[in-house]
Amino acid sequence: MFLQVTMSLLEGFKTTFNIFILTLLFALPLGLIISFGSMCKVKFIKWFVKTFIWIIRGTPLMLQLIVVYYGPGLIGTWAQEAIKTGVASGAIMEWLASWHVFERFFALILAFVINYACYFSEIFRGGIESIPRGQYEAGQVLGMTKVQVFFKVVLMQVVKRIIPPMSNEIITLVKDTSLARIIMVYEIIWNAQKYIKSEGLLWPLFYTAVYYLLFCGILTLLFGYIEKKLDYYKI
Amino acid sequence: MSILKVENIYKRFGKIEVLKGVSFEMNKGEVLSILGSSGSGKTTLLRCINFLEKADGGVISVDGDVIFDASDKSKMTAADIRRSQLNFGMVFQSFNLFPQYNVLENVTLAPKLLAKEDPNYHANKKAILAEIDEHAKELLARVGLSEKLDSYPCQLSGGQQQRVSIARALALKPKILFFDEPTSALDPELTGEILKVIRSLAQQNITMVIVTHEIGFAKNVSDRIIFMDNGVIAEQGTPAEVIDNPKNERTKAFLNLISQKE
Ligand SMILES: Nc1ncnc2c1ncn2[C@@H]1O[C@H](COP(=O)(O)OP(=O)(O)OP(=O)(O)O)[C@@H](O)[C@H]1O
Ligand SMILES: [Mg+2]
């Protein structure tokens, strides 16, 4: 039984891990882009992005999962209904009527990426804004372009500064993956819960903690290692 | 022909007018010091000349070419500004070294990036990079830091950091080197080593503009002195004229105040 549970949880953990990796892979670069938006000199873009971040950070991820998964389908049905009853028509309505639910896993990753990109963007923004103006000016008077100053001078300093808050957020992500079962993506906790219903066993649920702990432990070590690697200079 | 000509520079920040028509010229190989009380606009003047601030009025020419004209916006693309900036080197009060690079990398970073724009770069990459390293080591030897090539800025004293930043500014072979109070962030003992380096640069006929509060040093090293007061040049001339026989009341008051402190 123990072996069977272990393997079943491992299966669930694969999904957990995939959610984690895919979210990181897309949310990190997207977060950087969003952070540029939130520091944009064009007021309209800046406030649009800031409002978006406020909405995403101000609502539960669980709710966002539900909206992303069921939302498009609901809009599609509503538009079809409206066209059928003649309440509305036109190209936009036709287009809305073609909306349908996303594939489960896609919807899940989409919601996670948007949510985490917003959190990451605020960490990036804090990091970028904490770099003294003198660094930009020194690069500029040495004839570097803006892009060179960002990538050659500023970015490494930002990375060093944001590793502690980033590692915090990334470890939170590991545990947030358990929300996937809200839209029935079967991650590790769901696999453990099965055993309550089918066999009346509670311990597999507790057993999942071992997986989380091990995984977060590895991440903690990894971040410690990176921090040490960057210890050769001080900002 | 003068190497640098600054005509009628105006600059305001919001309501306050910081520069109210500043003009001066300097010749190749000259050392010009700018004195003046705090808030008189010395830093702002340097920043307007090397494009860290945009002047509201005035014209700046290098070697007879106009590089900035406030009334002519056409020549002011980012690329133009960048090209013009390469005429100047700047040493900041707070060093502004790049913390993640070691001493040698701090000096070679900008020249190596610039070399990539050379059309022959790919053909002669090795030779070009080796030459940049060679030149950087030479400069670091000149400021007495040959032993510290591999150190990081956080491992250096303030005086050593400032010497790295001087080498870094020289690495791009600027026509004119600007210093904004290069010793004000340093202890008195460390001030001496920087002044020594600047003095040796003066002997090598490097054209320099130095904003400083070290009157004795300015008098000793400069060919000409400008005294700024409240956004204008109140007095300019040789050190003998401005420091030993000031005509302007404000200059006299300023020099008195400084000598009392010392
Ligand atoms: N970015 C800025 N925004 C607003 N005001 C500024 C700015 N930079 C400088 N000023 C103002 O301009 C005036 C001149 O400043 P500046 O730094 O040029 O003086 P300074 O002669 O270099 O003084 P110090 O000897 O203290 O360095 C000051 O009143 C200062 O407050
Ligand atoms: Mg100043």
Short mmCIF file of C-alpha atoms and ligand atoms in Angstrom, two decimals:
data_model
loop_
_atom_site.label_atom_id
_atom_site.label_comp_id
_atom_site.label_asym_id
_atom_site.label_seq_id
_atom_site.Cartn_x
_atom_site.Cartn_y
_atom_site.Cartn_z
CA MET A 1 0.00 0.00 0.00
CA PHE A 2 2.74 2.41 1.00
CA LEU A 3 4.54 1.85 -2.27
CA GLN A 4 1.35 2.28 -4.24
CA VAL A 5 0.59 5.57 -2.49
CA THR A 6 4.15 6.74 -2.99
CA MET A 7 3.95 6.11 -6.71
CA SER A 8 0.53 7.68 -7.02
CA LEU A 9 1.69 10.77 -5.16
CA LEU A 10 4.77 10.89 -7.35
CA GLU A 11 2.47 10.91 -10.35
CA GLY A 12 0.59 13.85 -8.85
CA PHE A 13 3.82 15.55 -7.98
CA LYS A 14 4.84 15.46 -11.64
CA THR A 15 1.87 17.66 -12.41
CA THR A 16 2.71 19.89 -9.46
CA PHE A 17 6.25 20.20 -10.76
CA ASN A 18 5.10 20.97 -14.30
CA ILE A 19 2.81 23.74 -13.08
CA PHE A 20 5.69 25.13 -11.07
CA ILE A 21 8.26 25.08 -13.87
CA LEU A 22 5.97 26.37 -16.61
CA THR A 23 4.74 29.19 -14.40
CA LEU A 24 8.30 30.24 -13.58
CA LEU A 25 9.43 29.97 -17.18
CA PHE A 26 6.79 32.35 -18.47
CA ALA A 27 6.10 34.53 -15.43
CA LEU A 28 9.72 35.67 -14.93
CA PRO A 29 10.18 37.33 -18.35
CA LEU A 30 6.57 38.53 -18.40
CA GLY A 31 7.09 40.01 -14.93
CA LEU A 32 10.11 41.97 -16.20
CA ILE A 33 8.05 43.35 -19.08
CA ILE A 34 5.19 44.27 -16.73
CA SER A 35 7.66 46.01 -14.40
CA PHE A 36 8.82 48.17 -17.34
CA GLY A 37 5.17 49.01 -17.95
CA SER A 38 4.65 50.03 -14.33
CA MET A 39 7.67 52.37 -14.56
CA CYS A 40 6.74 53.67 -18.01
CA LYS A 41 7.01 57.42 -18.55
CA VAL A 42 3.78 57.36 -20.59
CA LYS A 43 1.20 57.98 -17.87
CA PHE A 44 -1.58 56.06 -19.59
CA ILE A 45 0.46 52.85 -19.88
CA LYS A 46 1.78 53.21 -16.35
CA TRP A 47 -1.67 53.56 -14.79
CA PHE A 48 -3.17 50.86 -16.95
CA VAL A 49 -0.45 48.42 -15.83
CA LYS A 50 -0.69 49.52 -12.22
CA THR A 51 -4.45 48.98 -12.21
CA PHE A 52 -3.96 45.55 -13.71
CA ILE A 53 -1.41 44.65 -11.02
CA TRP A 54 -3.80 45.94 -8.37
CA ILE A 55 -6.63 43.72 -9.65
CA ILE A 56 -4.45 40.63 -9.88
CA ARG A 57 -2.82 41.10 -6.50
CA GLY A 58 -6.06 42.20 -4.91
CA THR A 59 -8.09 39.09 -5.78
CA PRO A 60 -7.48 35.47 -4.78
CA LEU A 61 -5.65 33.25 -7.22
CA MET A 62 -8.44 30.72 -6.69
CA LEU A 63 -10.97 33.18 -8.10
CA GLN A 64 -8.71 34.01 -11.03
CA LEU A 65 -8.40 30.32 -11.86
CA ILE A 66 -12.17 30.01 -11.98
CA VAL A 67 -12.58 33.15 -14.09
CA VAL A 68 -9.93 32.11 -16.61
CA TYR A 69 -11.30 28.59 -16.86
CA TYR A 70 -15.04 29.21 -16.94
CA GLY A 71 -15.13 32.85 -18.08
CA PRO A 72 -14.58 32.47 -21.83
CA GLY A 73 -17.11 29.64 -22.04
CA LEU A 74 -19.73 31.71 -20.21
CA ILE A 75 -19.15 34.69 -22.48
CA GLY A 76 -19.37 32.45 -25.55
CA THR A 77 -22.68 30.95 -24.47
CA TRP A 78 -24.06 34.34 -23.54
CA ALA A 79 -23.09 35.80 -26.95
CA GLN A 80 -24.61 32.85 -28.80
CA GLU A 81 -27.79 33.26 -26.79
CA ALA A 82 -27.87 37.01 -27.51
CA ILE A 83 -27.46 36.47 -31.25
CA LYS A 84 -30.10 33.77 -31.29
CA THR A 85 -32.69 35.92 -29.51
CA GLY A 86 -31.74 38.89 -31.66
CA VAL A 87 -30.75 41.10 -28.70
CA ALA A 88 -27.43 41.91 -30.33
CA SER A 89 -25.46 41.22 -33.46
CA GLY A 90 -22.32 42.31 -35.29
CA ALA A 91 -18.77 41.16 -35.86
CA ILE A 92 -17.72 41.55 -32.23
CA MET A 93 -20.67 39.47 -31.03
CA GLU A 94 -19.88 36.81 -33.61
CA TRP A 95 -16.35 36.74 -32.34
CA LEU A 96 -17.43 36.52 -28.70
CA ALA A 97 -19.82 33.73 -29.61
CA SER A 98 -16.87 31.69 -30.84
CA TRP A 99 -15.31 31.73 -27.38
CA HIS A 100 -15.24 28.47 -25.52
CA VAL A 101 -13.54 27.07 -22.45
CA PHE A 102 -9.77 26.68 -22.61
CA GLU A 103 -8.17 23.36 -22.20
CA ARG A 104 -7.86 22.79 -18.43
CA PHE A 105 -4.12 22.74 -18.12
CA PHE A 106 -3.73 25.70 -20.44
CA ALA A 107 -6.20 27.76 -18.42
CA LEU A 108 -4.39 26.80 -15.25
CA ILE A 109 -0.96 27.86 -16.52
CA LEU A 110 -2.41 31.05 -17.99
CA ALA A 111 -3.91 32.07 -14.66
CA PHE A 112 -0.77 31.15 -12.71
CA VAL A 113 1.52 32.98 -15.13
CA ILE A 114 -0.54 36.18 -15.03
CA ASN A 115 -0.81 36.06 -11.26
CA TYR A 116 2.86 35.38 -10.60
CA ALA A 117 4.08 37.76 -13.31
CA CYS A 118 2.33 40.56 -11.41
CA TYR A 119 3.96 39.63 -8.12
CA PHE A 120 7.35 39.23 -9.81
CA SER A 121 6.94 42.56 -11.59
CA GLU A 122 6.67 44.36 -8.27
CA ILE A 123 9.83 42.66 -7.06
CA PHE A 124 11.62 43.62 -10.27
CA ARG A 125 10.39 47.19 -9.97
CA GLY A 126 11.62 47.47 -6.40
CA GLY A 127 14.99 46.06 -7.46
CA ILE A 128 15.38 48.31 -10.47
CA GLU A 129 14.34 51.44 -8.59
CA SER A 130 16.79 50.71 -5.79
CA ILE A 131 19.79 51.00 -8.10
CA PRO A 132 21.30 54.45 -7.55
CA ARG A 133 21.06 56.97 -10.38
CA GLY A 134 24.84 57.29 -10.37
CA GLN A 135 25.14 53.83 -11.91
CA TYR A 136 23.05 54.85 -14.92
CA GLU A 137 24.91 58.15 -15.20
CA ALA A 138 28.33 56.50 -15.01
CA GLY A 139 27.32 54.18 -17.86
CA GLN A 140 25.88 57.04 -19.85
CA VAL A 141 28.98 59.25 -19.64
CA LEU A 142 31.04 56.23 -20.73
CA GLY A 143 29.10 56.22 -23.99
CA MET A 144 26.96 53.17 -23.29
CA THR A 145 23.51 52.94 -24.81
CA LYS A 146 20.47 52.66 -22.54
CA VAL A 147 20.18 48.97 -23.38
CA GLN A 148 23.85 48.36 -22.58
CA VAL A 149 23.53 50.19 -19.28
CA PHE A 150 20.55 48.05 -18.33
CA PHE A 151 21.99 44.69 -19.30
CA LYS A 152 25.68 45.25 -18.50
CA VAL A 153 25.47 47.45 -15.43
CA VAL A 154 22.07 47.41 -13.77
CA LEU A 155 20.65 43.92 -14.26
CA MET A 156 23.26 41.96 -12.26
CA GLN A 157 22.82 44.35 -9.35
CA VAL A 158 19.05 43.96 -9.56
CA VAL A 159 19.39 40.17 -9.56
CA LYS A 160 21.49 40.28 -6.43
CA ARG A 161 19.00 42.50 -4.66
CA ILE A 162 15.88 40.57 -5.57
CA ILE A 163 17.03 37.05 -4.77
CA PRO A 164 15.69 37.03 -1.20
CA PRO A 165 12.18 38.31 -2.06
CA MET A 166 12.16 36.21 -5.22
CA SER A 167 12.99 33.00 -3.38
CA ASN A 168 10.15 33.74 -0.99
CA GLU A 169 7.68 34.17 -3.82
CA ILE A 170 8.93 31.08 -5.64
CA ILE A 171 8.53 28.93 -2.56
CA THR A 172 5.01 30.27 -2.17
CA LEU A 173 4.39 29.19 -5.76
CA VAL A 174 5.31 25.59 -4.90
CA LYS A 175 2.45 25.48 -2.44
CA ASP A 176 0.02 27.52 -4.54
CA THR A 177 0.12 24.77 -7.16
CA SER A 178 -2.27 22.87 -4.89
CA LEU A 179 -5.01 25.26 -6.06
CA ALA A 180 -4.96 23.47 -9.41
CA ARG A 181 -7.51 20.95 -8.21
CA ILE A 182 -10.14 23.75 -8.13
CA ILE A 183 -10.43 23.30 -11.88
CA MET A 184 -9.69 19.60 -11.65
CA VAL A 185 -6.10 19.44 -12.69
CA TYR A 186 -4.90 16.49 -10.70
CA GLU A 187 -1.86 17.51 -8.73
CA ILE A 188 -0.40 15.81 -5.68
CA ILE A 189 -3.01 16.79 -3.06
CA TRP A 190 -5.85 15.64 -5.25
CA ASN A 191 -4.14 12.30 -5.69
CA ALA A 192 -3.85 11.99 -1.92
CA GLN A 193 -7.46 12.95 -1.32
CA LYS A 194 -8.56 10.11 -3.57
CA TYR A 195 -7.48 7.71 -0.85
CA ILE A 196 -9.82 9.23 1.69
CA LYS A 197 -12.80 8.48 -0.52
CA SER A 198 -11.71 5.14 -1.93
CA GLU A 199 -9.86 3.52 0.97
CA GLY A 200 -10.70 5.70 3.95
CA LEU A 201 -7.02 6.52 4.38
CA LEU A 202 -6.01 9.91 5.75
CA TRP A 203 -2.25 9.45 5.99
CA PRO A 204 -1.51 9.89 2.23
CA LEU A 205 -2.65 13.48 2.65
CA PHE A 206 -0.11 14.06 5.40
CA TYR A 207 2.44 12.20 3.36
CA THR A 208 2.26 14.87 0.62
CA ALA A 209 3.99 17.22 3.06
CA VAL A 210 7.15 15.16 2.61
CA TYR A 211 7.15 15.93 -1.10
CA TYR A 212 6.59 19.64 -0.53
CA LEU A 213 9.23 19.79 2.17
CA LEU A 214 11.80 17.99 0.06
CA PHE A 215 11.14 20.16 -2.94
CA CYS A 216 11.20 23.42 -1.00
CA GLY A 217 14.33 22.23 0.76
CA ILE A 218 16.07 21.74 -2.57
CA LEU A 219 14.95 25.20 -3.70
CA THR A 220 16.18 26.76 -0.46
CA LEU A 221 19.58 25.16 -0.96
CA LEU A 222 19.64 26.33 -4.56
CA PHE A 223 18.88 29.93 -3.59
CA GLY A 224 21.46 29.76 -0.85
CA TYR A 225 23.98 28.60 -3.42
CA ILE A 226 23.13 31.44 -5.82
CA GLU A 227 23.35 33.98 -3.02
CA LYS A 228 26.76 32.66 -2.10
CA LYS A 229 27.85 32.77 -5.74
CA LEU A 230 26.94 36.46 -5.86
CA ASP A 231 28.63 37.17 -2.57
CA TYR A 232 31.88 38.21 -4.22
CA TYR A 233 30.66 41.78 -4.53
CA LYS A 234 28.63 44.17 -2.44
CA ILE A 235 26.22 46.76 -3.71
CA MET B 1 40.89 77.38 -31.62
CA SER B 2 39.43 76.53 -28.25
CA ILE B 3 38.79 72.88 -27.50
CA LEU B 4 35.65 73.68 -25.51
CA LYS B 5 33.41 76.68 -25.93
CA VAL B 6 30.39 77.17 -23.71
CA GLU B 7 28.07 80.05 -24.56
CA ASN B 8 25.25 81.44 -22.51
CA ILE B 9 24.08 78.30 -20.75
CA TYR B 10 20.75 78.62 -18.97
CA LYS B 11 19.19 75.97 -16.78
CA ARG B 12 16.20 76.00 -14.51
CA PHE B 13 14.71 73.34 -12.27
CA GLY B 14 11.02 74.16 -11.99
CA LYS B 15 10.90 77.72 -10.71
CA ILE B 16 14.52 78.12 -9.66
CA GLU B 17 16.95 79.39 -12.23
CA VAL B 18 20.21 77.60 -11.48
CA LEU B 19 22.38 78.76 -14.40
CA LYS B 20 21.79 82.26 -15.73
CA GLY B 21 23.97 82.62 -18.77
CA VAL B 22 27.33 80.95 -18.25
CA SER B 23 30.02 81.33 -20.91
CA PHE B 24 33.64 80.29 -20.98
CA GLU B 25 36.24 78.82 -23.28
CA MET B 26 39.25 76.66 -22.77
CA ASN B 27 42.25 75.57 -24.81
CA LYS B 28 43.71 72.17 -25.33
CA GLY B 29 45.92 71.05 -22.46
CA GLU B 30 44.51 73.63 -20.09
CA VAL B 31 43.42 72.90 -16.54
CA LEU B 32 40.41 74.91 -15.46
CA SER B 33 39.13 74.89 -11.89
CA ILE B 34 35.65 75.98 -10.92
CA LEU B 35 35.17 77.36 -7.42
CA GLY B 36 32.06 78.68 -5.77
CA SER B 37 29.86 78.28 -2.76
CA SER B 38 27.44 75.41 -2.36
CA GLY B 39 24.40 75.74 -4.59
CA SER B 40 26.04 78.17 -6.99
CA GLY B 41 25.47 75.77 -9.91
CA LYS B 42 28.88 74.15 -10.44
CA THR B 43 27.62 70.58 -10.63
CA THR B 44 24.70 71.63 -12.79
CA LEU B 45 27.09 73.32 -15.21
CA LEU B 46 29.19 70.16 -15.61
CA ARG B 47 26.07 68.05 -16.00
CA CYS B 48 24.71 70.36 -18.70
CA ILE B 49 27.98 70.19 -20.63
CA ASN B 50 28.16 66.40 -20.61
CA PHE B 51 24.46 65.85 -21.31
CA LEU B 52 23.41 64.45 -17.95
CA GLU B 53 21.06 67.46 -17.86
CA LYS B 54 19.59 69.27 -20.81
CA ALA B 55 20.31 73.01 -20.75
CA ASP B 56 17.35 75.29 -21.48
CA GLY B 57 19.48 77.74 -23.41
CA GLY B 58 22.96 78.06 -24.83
CA VAL B 59 25.45 76.53 -27.23
CA ILE B 60 28.31 74.11 -26.57
CA SER B 61 31.06 73.44 -29.11
CA VAL B 62 34.00 71.07 -29.07
CA ASP B 63 36.90 71.78 -31.42
CA GLY B 64 34.71 74.24 -33.27
CA ASP B 65 31.84 71.79 -33.85
CA VAL B 66 28.55 72.65 -32.22
CA ILE B 67 27.51 69.60 -30.18
CA PHE B 68 24.63 71.23 -28.37
CA ASP B 69 22.38 74.10 -29.33
CA ALA B 70 19.28 74.58 -27.20
CA SER B 71 17.52 76.45 -30.01
CA ASP B 72 18.13 73.68 -32.56
CA LYS B 73 16.43 70.47 -31.56
CA SER B 74 17.25 68.64 -34.80
CA LYS B 75 20.68 67.34 -33.75
CA MET B 76 19.58 65.82 -30.49
CA THR B 77 18.81 62.16 -31.15
CA ALA B 78 20.03 59.67 -28.55
CA ALA B 79 22.77 58.57 -30.96
CA ASP B 80 23.99 62.15 -31.48
CA ILE B 81 24.10 62.76 -27.75
CA ARG B 82 25.99 59.55 -27.22
CA ARG B 83 28.59 60.45 -29.84
CA SER B 84 29.03 63.91 -28.31
CA GLN B 85 29.35 62.47 -24.83
CA LEU B 86 32.38 60.50 -25.92
CA ASN B 87 34.30 63.80 -26.09
CA PHE B 88 34.06 63.98 -22.34
CA GLY B 89 35.10 61.89 -19.38
CA MET B 90 33.52 62.35 -15.98
CA VAL B 91 34.75 61.58 -12.49
CA PHE B 92 31.98 61.71 -9.91
CA GLN B 93 32.11 62.73 -6.29
CA SER B 94 30.71 59.33 -5.31
CA PHE B 95 32.92 57.26 -7.70
CA ASN B 96 30.00 55.25 -9.12
CA LEU B 97 32.12 52.21 -9.89
CA PHE B 98 30.25 49.13 -11.10
CA PRO B 99 30.22 46.86 -8.02
CA GLN B 100 29.88 43.54 -9.86
CA TYR B 101 33.02 44.05 -11.95
CA ASN B 102 36.60 43.93 -10.79
CA VAL B 103 38.96 46.85 -11.21
CA LEU B 104 40.20 45.86 -14.67
CA GLU B 105 36.68 45.09 -15.92
CA ASN B 106 35.43 48.44 -14.64
CA VAL B 107 38.00 50.13 -16.84
CA THR B 108 37.58 47.93 -19.92
CA LEU B 109 33.79 47.50 -19.98
CA ALA B 110 32.92 50.64 -21.93
CA PRO B 111 35.83 50.44 -24.42
CA LYS B 112 34.99 46.82 -25.16
CA LEU B 113 31.34 47.63 -25.79
CA LEU B 114 32.36 50.51 -28.00
CA ALA B 115 34.83 48.37 -29.94
CA LYS B 116 31.97 46.15 -31.06
CA GLU B 117 30.77 49.03 -33.24
CA ASP B 118 34.08 49.02 -35.11
CA PRO B 119 33.49 47.48 -38.57
CA ASN B 120 36.75 45.52 -38.26
CA TYR B 121 35.78 44.14 -34.86
CA HIS B 122 35.01 40.59 -35.93
CA ALA B 123 38.10 40.25 -38.05
CA ASN B 124 40.48 41.49 -35.33
CA LYS B 125 38.54 40.69 -32.21
CA LYS B 126 41.45 39.18 -30.28
CA ALA B 127 43.89 41.95 -31.08
CA ILE B 128 41.38 44.69 -30.32
CA LEU B 129 40.40 43.22 -26.95
CA ALA B 130 44.04 42.61 -26.03
CA GLU B 131 44.88 46.18 -26.86
CA ILE B 132 42.04 47.45 -24.66
CA ASP B 133 43.27 45.31 -21.76
CA GLU B 134 46.81 46.55 -22.32
CA HIS B 135 45.72 50.18 -22.35
CA ALA B 136 43.61 49.67 -19.22
CA LYS B 137 46.52 48.12 -17.35
CA GLU B 138 48.71 51.01 -18.38
CA LEU B 139 46.17 53.49 -17.05
CA LEU B 140 45.79 51.58 -13.81
CA ALA B 141 49.56 51.57 -13.43
CA ARG B 142 49.52 55.33 -13.91
CA VAL B 143 47.11 55.73 -10.99
CA GLY B 144 49.16 53.26 -8.93
CA LEU B 145 46.75 50.33 -8.93
CA SER B 146 48.63 47.62 -10.82
CA GLU B 147 48.35 45.37 -7.77
CA LYS B 148 44.57 45.61 -7.62
CA LEU B 149 43.42 44.53 -11.07
CA ASP B 150 41.40 41.62 -9.70
CA SER B 151 39.92 43.37 -6.67
CA TYR B 152 36.28 44.37 -6.49
CA PRO B 153 35.25 47.93 -5.63
CA CYS B 154 33.96 46.86 -2.20
CA GLN B 155 37.49 45.70 -1.34
CA LEU B 156 39.08 49.09 -2.05
CA SER B 157 39.48 52.26 -0.01
CA GLY B 158 37.66 55.38 -1.17
CA GLY B 159 40.86 56.81 -2.57
CA GLN B 160 41.59 53.65 -4.53
CA GLN B 161 38.03 53.58 -5.85
CA GLN B 162 38.34 57.14 -7.04
CA ARG B 163 41.62 56.31 -8.78
CA VAL B 164 39.90 53.43 -10.58
CA SER B 165 37.17 55.79 -11.68
CA ILE B 166 39.79 58.20 -13.06
CA ALA B 167 41.39 55.35 -15.03
CA ARG B 168 37.94 54.31 -16.22
CA ALA B 169 37.20 57.82 -17.47
CA LEU B 170 40.55 58.00 -19.28
CA ALA B 171 40.08 54.62 -20.97
CA LEU B 172 37.90 56.11 -23.70
CA LYS B 173 40.55 58.78 -24.43
CA PRO B 174 38.23 61.72 -23.88
CA LYS B 175 39.23 65.15 -25.14
CA ILE B 176 38.26 66.72 -21.84
CA LEU B 177 38.08 65.18 -18.39
CA PHE B 178 35.63 66.61 -15.85
CA PHE B 179 35.91 66.18 -12.11
CA ASP B 180 33.04 67.03 -9.78
CA GLU B 181 34.51 67.44 -6.31
CA PRO B 182 36.61 64.29 -6.68
CA THR B 183 37.85 64.42 -3.09
CA SER B 184 34.80 65.53 -1.08
CA ALA B 185 33.79 61.98 -0.22
CA LEU B 186 37.28 61.18 1.06
CA ASP B 187 39.21 61.50 4.30
CA PRO B 188 41.97 64.14 4.28
CA GLU B 189 44.70 61.47 4.02
CA LEU B 190 43.08 59.97 0.95
CA THR B 191 42.47 63.36 -0.63
CA GLY B 192 46.22 63.73 -1.15
CA GLU B 193 46.56 60.65 -3.31
CA ILE B 194 43.80 61.82 -5.67
CA LEU B 195 45.25 65.30 -5.92
CA LYS B 196 48.60 63.73 -6.77
CA VAL B 197 47.04 61.75 -9.60
CA ILE B 198 45.27 64.82 -10.97
CA ARG B 199 48.49 66.80 -10.78
CA SER B 200 50.31 64.12 -12.78
CA LEU B 201 47.55 64.21 -15.41
CA ALA B 202 48.00 67.97 -15.64
CA GLN B 203 51.69 67.44 -16.31
CA GLN B 204 50.75 65.13 -19.18
CA ASN B 205 48.74 67.98 -20.68
CA ILE B 206 45.36 66.37 -20.27
CA THR B 207 42.60 68.94 -20.63
CA MET B 208 40.63 69.04 -17.40
CA VAL B 209 37.79 70.90 -15.73
CA ILE B 210 37.83 70.47 -11.97
CA VAL B 211 35.10 71.51 -9.57
CA THR B 212 36.72 71.62 -6.15
CA HIS B 213 36.74 73.19 -2.73
CA GLU B 214 40.50 72.63 -2.37
CA ILE B 215 41.61 76.21 -2.97
CA GLY B 216 45.31 75.56 -2.46
CA PHE B 217 45.25 72.68 -4.90
CA ALA B 218 43.26 74.63 -7.48
CA LYS B 219 45.70 77.50 -7.29
CA ASN B 220 48.61 75.15 -7.70
CA VAL B 221 47.38 72.95 -10.53
CA SER B 222 45.16 75.24 -12.63
CA ASP B 223 45.94 77.46 -15.57
CA ARG B 224 42.70 79.28 -15.05
CA ILE B 225 40.08 79.64 -12.33
CA ILE B 226 36.39 80.37 -12.62
CA PHE B 227 34.51 81.59 -9.60
CA MET B 228 30.80 80.94 -9.77
CA ASP B 229 28.19 82.68 -7.73
CA ASN B 230 24.46 82.22 -7.89
CA GLY B 231 24.32 80.81 -11.40
CA VAL B 232 26.77 83.16 -13.09
CA ILE B 233 30.54 83.43 -13.44
CA ALA B 234 31.41 86.19 -11.04
CA GLU B 235 35.09 86.25 -11.86
CA GLN B 236 37.59 84.37 -13.98
CA GLY B 237 41.29 84.57 -14.65
CA THR B 238 44.63 83.08 -13.68
CA PRO B 239 45.01 81.72 -10.14
CA ALA B 240 47.09 84.77 -9.32
CA GLU B 241 44.26 87.06 -10.37
CA VAL B 242 41.28 85.24 -8.90
CA ILE B 243 42.73 83.74 -5.74
CA ASP B 244 45.48 86.18 -4.78
CA ASN B 245 43.86 89.41 -5.96
CA PRO B 246 40.11 88.87 -6.22
CA LYS B 247 38.20 91.89 -7.51
CA ASN B 248 34.68 90.64 -6.94
CA GLU B 249 33.20 91.12 -3.45
CA ARG B 250 31.62 87.66 -3.49
CA THR B 251 34.91 86.02 -4.41
CA LYS B 252 36.64 87.84 -1.55
CA ALA B 253 33.95 86.78 0.90
CA PHE B 254 34.11 83.16 -0.29
CA LEU B 255 37.91 82.98 -0.08
CA ASN B 256 37.85 84.56 3.39
CA LEU B 257 35.34 82.02 4.59
CA ILE B 258 37.40 79.12 3.23
CA SER B 259 40.67 80.40 4.71
CA GLN B 260 39.00 80.78 8.10
CA LYS B 261 37.96 77.14 7.95
CA GLU B 262 41.47 75.97 7.12
N1 LIG C 1 17.72 67.74 -10.19
C1 LIG C 1 17.48 68.89 -9.53
N2 LIG C 1 16.21 69.26 -9.28
C2 LIG C 1 15.95 70.42 -8.64
N3 LIG C 1 16.88 71.27 -8.20
C3 LIG C 1 18.16 70.97 -8.42
C4 LIG C 1 18.53 69.76 -9.10
N4 LIG C 1 19.88 69.72 -9.17
C5 LIG C 1 20.33 70.84 -8.58
N5 LIG C 1 19.30 71.60 -8.13
C6 LIG C 1 19.42 72.89 -7.46
O1 LIG C 1 20.26 73.70 -8.23
C7 LIG C 1 21.09 74.51 -7.41
C8 LIG C 1 22.54 74.34 -7.81
O2 LIG C 1 22.94 73.03 -7.53
P1 LIG C 1 24.37 72.47 -7.88
O3 LIG C 1 24.38 71.06 -7.45
O4 LIG C 1 24.69 72.76 -9.29
O5 LIG C 1 25.30 73.34 -6.94
P2 LIG C 1 26.84 73.16 -6.63
O6 LIG C 1 27.46 74.49 -6.94
O7 LIG C 1 27.38 71.99 -7.32
O8 LIG C 1 26.84 72.95 -5.07
P3 LIG C 1 27.78 72.01 -4.17
O9 LIG C 1 29.05 72.78 -3.93
O10 LIG C 1 26.99 71.84 -2.90
O11 LIG C 1 27.98 70.73 -4.90
C9 LIG C 1 20.80 74.11 -5.98
O12 LIG C 1 19.94 75.07 -5.43
C10 LIG C 1 20.11 72.78 -6.11
O13 LIG C 1 19.18 72.61 -5.08
MG MG C 2 28.14 70.09 -6.67
#
